[in-house]
PDB file of C-alpha atoms and ligand atoms in Angstrom:
ATOM      1  CA  UNK F 109       0.012   0.070  -0.003  1.00 90.00           C
ATOM      2  CA  UNK F 110       1.391   3.648  -0.838  1.00 94.00           C
ATOM      3  CA  UNK F 111       1.555   6.173   1.762  1.00 95.00           C
ATOM      4  CA  UNK F 112       2.399   9.630   1.966  1.00 97.00           C
ATOM      5  CA  UNK F 113       5.997   8.726   1.660  1.00 97.00           C
ATOM      6  CA  UNK F 114       5.350   7.800  -1.923  1.00 97.00           C
ATOM      7  CA  UNK F 115       3.360  11.229  -2.454  1.00 96.00           C
ATOM      8  CA  UNK F 116       6.425  12.922  -1.303  1.00 97.00           C
ATOM      9  CA  UNK F 117       8.610  11.002  -3.815  1.00 97.00           C
ATOM     10  CA  UNK F 118       6.121  10.877  -6.686  1.00 97.00           C
ATOM     11  CA  UNK F 119       4.518  14.234  -6.577  1.00 97.00           C
ATOM     12  CA  UNK F 120       6.351  16.462  -4.075  1.00 97.00           C
ATOM     13  CA  UNK F 121       9.983  16.110  -4.928  1.00 97.00           C
ATOM     14  CA  UNK F 122       9.320  16.228  -8.795  1.00 96.00           C
ATOM     15  CA  UNK F 123       7.544  19.867  -8.051  1.00 95.00           C
ATOM     16  CA  UNK F 124       3.989  18.477  -9.122  1.00 95.00           C
ATOM     17  CA  UNK F 125       2.391  19.472  -5.942  1.00 95.00           C
ATOM     18  CA  UNK F 126      -0.057  22.239  -6.305  1.00 92.00           C
ATOM     19  CA  UNK F 127      -0.769  22.461  -2.781  1.00 92.00           C
ATOM     20  CA  UNK F 128      -4.888  21.409  -3.277  1.00 92.00           C
ATOM     21  CA  UNK F 129      -4.759  19.763   0.356  1.00 93.00           C
ATOM     22  CA  UNK F 130      -6.473  16.983  -0.609  1.00 94.00           C
ATOM     23  CA  UNK F 131      -4.361  14.757   0.902  1.00 96.00           C
ATOM     24  CA  UNK F 132      -4.509  16.412   4.331  1.00 96.00           C
ATOM     25  CA  UNK F 133      -8.274  16.823   3.979  1.00 95.00           C
ATOM     26  CA  UNK F 134      -8.876  13.057   3.000  1.00 95.00           C
ATOM     27  CA  UNK F 135      -6.229  11.681   5.586  1.00 97.00           C
ATOM     28  CA  UNK F 136      -7.835   8.941   7.410  1.00 97.00           C
ATOM     29  CA  UNK F 137      -5.747   9.609  10.496  1.00 97.00           C
ATOM     30  CA  UNK F 138      -5.886  13.487   9.972  1.00 96.00           C
ATOM     31  CA  UNK F 139      -7.619  13.941  13.067  1.00 97.00           C
ATOM     32  CA  UNK F 140      -4.923  12.148  15.152  1.00 97.00           C
ATOM     33  CA  UNK F 141      -2.315  14.475  13.431  1.00 97.00           C
ATOM     34  CA  UNK F 142      -0.709  12.311  10.799  1.00 98.00           C
ATOM     35  CA  UNK F 143      -0.796  15.057   8.119  1.00 98.00           C
ATOM     36  CA  UNK F 144      -0.818  18.705   8.310  1.00 97.00           C
ATOM     37  CA  UNK F 145       0.297  21.751   6.226  1.00 96.00           C
ATOM     38  CA  UNK F 146       3.245  23.780   7.028  1.00 95.00           C
ATOM     39  CA  UNK F 147       2.957  27.446   6.899  1.00 93.00           C
ATOM     40  CA  UNK F 148       3.679  27.622   3.267  1.00 91.00           C
ATOM     41  CA  UNK F 149       0.629  25.467   2.658  1.00 91.00           C
ATOM     42  CA  UNK F 150       2.738  22.467   1.751  1.00 94.00           C
ATOM     43  CA  UNK F 151       1.181  19.049   2.995  1.00 97.00           C
ATOM     44  CA  UNK F 152       3.837  17.072   5.556  1.00 98.00           C
ATOM     45  CA  UNK F 153       3.638  14.620   8.327  1.00 98.00           C
ATOM     46  CA  UNK F 154       2.482  16.041  11.288  1.00 98.00           C
ATOM     47  CA  UNK F 155       3.014  12.727  13.287  1.00 98.00           C
ATOM     48  CA  UNK F 156       4.203  10.058  11.169  1.00 97.00           C
ATOM     49  CA  UNK F 157       3.515   7.297  13.800  1.00 98.00           C
ATOM     50  CA  UNK F 158      -0.161   8.176  13.556  1.00 98.00           C
ATOM     51  CA  UNK F 159      -0.434   6.933   9.966  1.00 98.00           C
ATOM     52  CA  UNK F 160      -2.301   3.801   9.370  1.00 97.00           C
ATOM     53  CA  UNK F 161      -0.694   3.165   5.989  1.00 97.00           C
ATOM     54  CA  UNK F 162      -4.020   3.070   4.340  1.00 97.00           C
ATOM     55  CA  UNK F 163      -3.073   4.651   0.997  1.00 96.00           C
ATOM     56  CA  UNK F 164      -5.819   7.004   0.559  1.00 96.00           C
ATOM     57  CA  UNK F 165      -3.638  10.141   0.473  1.00 97.00           C
ATOM     58  CA  UNK F 166      -1.873   8.872  -2.484  1.00 96.00           C
ATOM     59  CA  UNK F 167      -5.088   7.377  -4.299  1.00 94.00           C
ATOM     60  CA  UNK F 168      -7.058  10.918  -4.340  1.00 93.00           C
ATOM     61  CA  UNK F 169      -3.973  12.975  -5.097  1.00 95.00           C
ATOM     62  CA  UNK F 170      -4.986  14.712  -8.617  1.00 92.00           C
ATOM     63  CA  UNK F 171      -1.283  14.221  -9.698  1.00 94.00           C
ATOM     64  CA  UNK F 172      -1.923  10.489  -9.176  1.00 94.00           C
ATOM     65  CA  UNK F 173      -4.175   9.130 -12.007  1.00 89.00           C
ATOM     66  CA  UNK F 174      -5.156   5.812 -10.024  1.00 90.00           C
ATOM     67  CA  UNK F 175      -8.767   6.429  -9.654  1.00 89.00           C
ATOM     68  CA  UNK F 176      -9.134   8.129 -13.062  1.00 89.00           C
ATOM     69  CA  UNK F 177     -10.659   5.022 -15.120  1.00 92.00           C
ATOM     70  CA  UNK F 178     -12.933   4.220 -12.093  1.00 92.00           C
ATOM     71  CA  UNK F 179     -14.413   7.698 -11.928  1.00 90.00           C
ATOM     72  CA  UNK F 180     -14.777   8.032 -15.665  1.00 91.00           C
ATOM     73  CA  UNK F 181     -16.687   4.770 -15.500  1.00 93.00           C
ATOM     74  CA  UNK F 182     -18.830   5.614 -12.848  1.00 93.00           C
ATOM     75  CA  UNK F 183     -19.645   9.150 -14.461  1.00 89.00           C
ATOM     76  CA  UNK F 184     -20.321   7.541 -17.597  1.00 90.00           C
ATOM     77  CA  UNK F 185     -17.551   9.810 -18.881  1.00 92.00           C
ATOM     78  CA  UNK F 186     -17.315  10.550 -22.843  1.00 91.00           C
ATOM     79  CA  UNK F 187     -14.451  12.367 -25.040  1.00 91.00           C
ATOM     80  CA  UNK F 188     -13.656  15.146 -24.956  1.00 90.00           C
ATOM     81  CA  UNK F 189     -14.601  16.562 -21.616  1.00 87.00           C
ATOM     82  CA  UNK F 190     -17.233  14.180 -20.105  1.00 88.00           C
ATOM     83  CA  UNK F 191     -21.080  14.999 -20.019  1.00 86.00           C
ATOM     84  CA  UNK F 192     -21.505  18.769 -20.033  1.00 84.00           C
ATOM     85  CA  UNK F 193     -25.075  20.143 -18.628  1.00 83.00           C
ATOM     86  CA  UNK F 194     -23.974  23.823 -18.871  1.00 82.00           C
ATOM     87  CA  UNK F 195     -21.073  26.068 -19.139  1.00 81.00           C
ATOM     88  CA  UNK F 196     -20.053  29.376 -18.042  1.00 80.00           C
ATOM     89  CA  UNK F 197     -16.858  31.681 -17.603  1.00 83.00           C
ATOM     90  CA  UNK F 198     -16.361  33.322 -14.160  1.00 81.00           C
ATOM     91  CA  UNK F 199     -14.028  35.353 -12.406  1.00 81.00           C
ATOM     92  CA  UNK F 200     -13.917  36.378  -8.766  1.00 81.00           C
ATOM     93  CA  UNK F 201     -14.770  40.228  -8.339  1.00 83.00           C
ATOM     94  CA  UNK F 202     -12.202  40.432  -5.613  1.00 85.00           C
ATOM     95  CA  UNK F 203      -8.895  41.160  -6.649  1.00 84.00           C
ATOM     96  CA  UNK F 204      -7.310  39.613  -3.476  1.00 84.00           C
ATOM     97  CA  UNK F 205      -9.046  36.529  -4.098  1.00 78.00           C
ATOM     98  CA  UNK F 206      -7.881  36.322  -7.682  1.00 78.00           C
ATOM     99  CA  UNK F 207      -4.278  37.133  -6.364  1.00 80.00           C
ATOM    100  CA  UNK F 208      -4.297  34.158  -3.771  1.00 76.00           C
ATOM    101  CA  UNK F 209      -6.513  31.634  -5.696  1.00 71.00           C
ATOM    102  CA  UNK F 210      -5.441  29.112  -8.047  1.00 67.00           C
ATOM    103  CA  UNK F 211      -8.573  27.604  -9.187  1.00 66.00           C
ATOM    104  CA  UNK F 212     -11.825  26.221  -7.802  1.00 59.00           C
ATOM    105  CA  UNK F 213     -15.699  26.345  -7.969  1.00 57.00           C
ATOM    106  CA  UNK F 214     -17.861  29.193  -7.915  1.00 64.00           C
ATOM    107  CA  UNK F 215     -21.419  28.780  -6.732  1.00 61.00           C
ATOM    108  CA  UNK F 216     -23.947  27.661  -9.346  1.00 64.00           C
ATOM    109  CA  UNK F 217     -26.079  30.784 -10.379  1.00 65.00           C
ATOM    110  CA  UNK F 218     -29.775  30.458  -9.244  1.00 68.00           C
ATOM    111  CA  UNK F 219     -32.049  29.201 -12.099  1.00 70.00           C
ATOM    112  CA  UNK F 220     -33.721  31.838 -14.303  1.00 70.00           C
ATOM    113  CA  UNK F 221     -37.304  32.877 -12.934  1.00 68.00           C
TER     114      UNK F 221
HETATM  115  S1  SF4 W 465      -3.171  15.885  -2.939  1.00 50.42           S
HETATM  116 FE1  SF4 W 465      -2.757  18.107  -3.473  1.00 50.42          FE
HETATM  117  S2  SF4 W 465      -1.675  18.838  -1.784  1.00 50.42           S
HETATM  118 FE2  SF4 W 465      -1.481  16.676  -1.779  1.00 50.42          FE
HETATM  119  S3  SF4 W 465       0.290  16.082  -2.847  1.00 50.42           S
HETATM  120 FE3  SF4 W 465      -1.297  15.947  -4.329  1.00 50.42          FE
HETATM  121  S4  SF4 W 465      -1.327  17.880  -5.285  1.00 50.42           S
HETATM  122 FE4  SF4 W 465      -0.297  18.260  -3.413  1.00 50.42          FE
HETATM  123  S1  SF4 W 466      -3.147   7.681   7.251  1.00 50.42           S
HETATM  124 FE1  SF4 W 466      -3.405   7.002   5.262  1.00 50.42          FE
HETATM  125  S2  SF4 W 466      -4.058   8.815   4.351  1.00 50.42           S
HETATM  126 FE2  SF4 W 466      -3.137   9.448   6.367  1.00 50.42          FE
HETATM  127  S3  SF4 W 466      -0.971   9.758   5.552  1.00 50.42           S
HETATM  128 FE3  SF4 W 466      -1.181   7.549   6.349  1.00 50.42          FE
HETATM  129  S4  SF4 W 466      -1.657   6.740   4.338  1.00 50.42           S
HETATM  130 FE4  SF4 W 466      -1.801   8.838   3.879  1.00 50.42          FE
END
């Protein structure tokens, strides 16, 4: 089973980590301090002894494609970008948000009355 050590080797060391925080958020032992973010937002072991070596952090990392095929299958994905219900281009109005953000979701606008 792969662990956060493998994420360090496969993602962080090659400079592929974009600090989404997914590995920390979904860490099975995060409530026991296994993983944490450093002051720069980079995931790291908080208390390695608390890691139960479940492999979840490695599986869910977007830089690891382990779950891609299963996810596509479950969502009935089709090329080129999957099933699209609606598209929109949006931009945060707050310049400070734009400066600090990488990407992310915006709330879906309410349906037209
Ligand atoms: S899940 Fe996100 S924060 Fe964690 S190693 Fe992967 S890219 Fe970096
Ligand atoms: S407990 Fe699981 S999710 Fe958390 S660091 Fe260890 S292997 Fe990763």
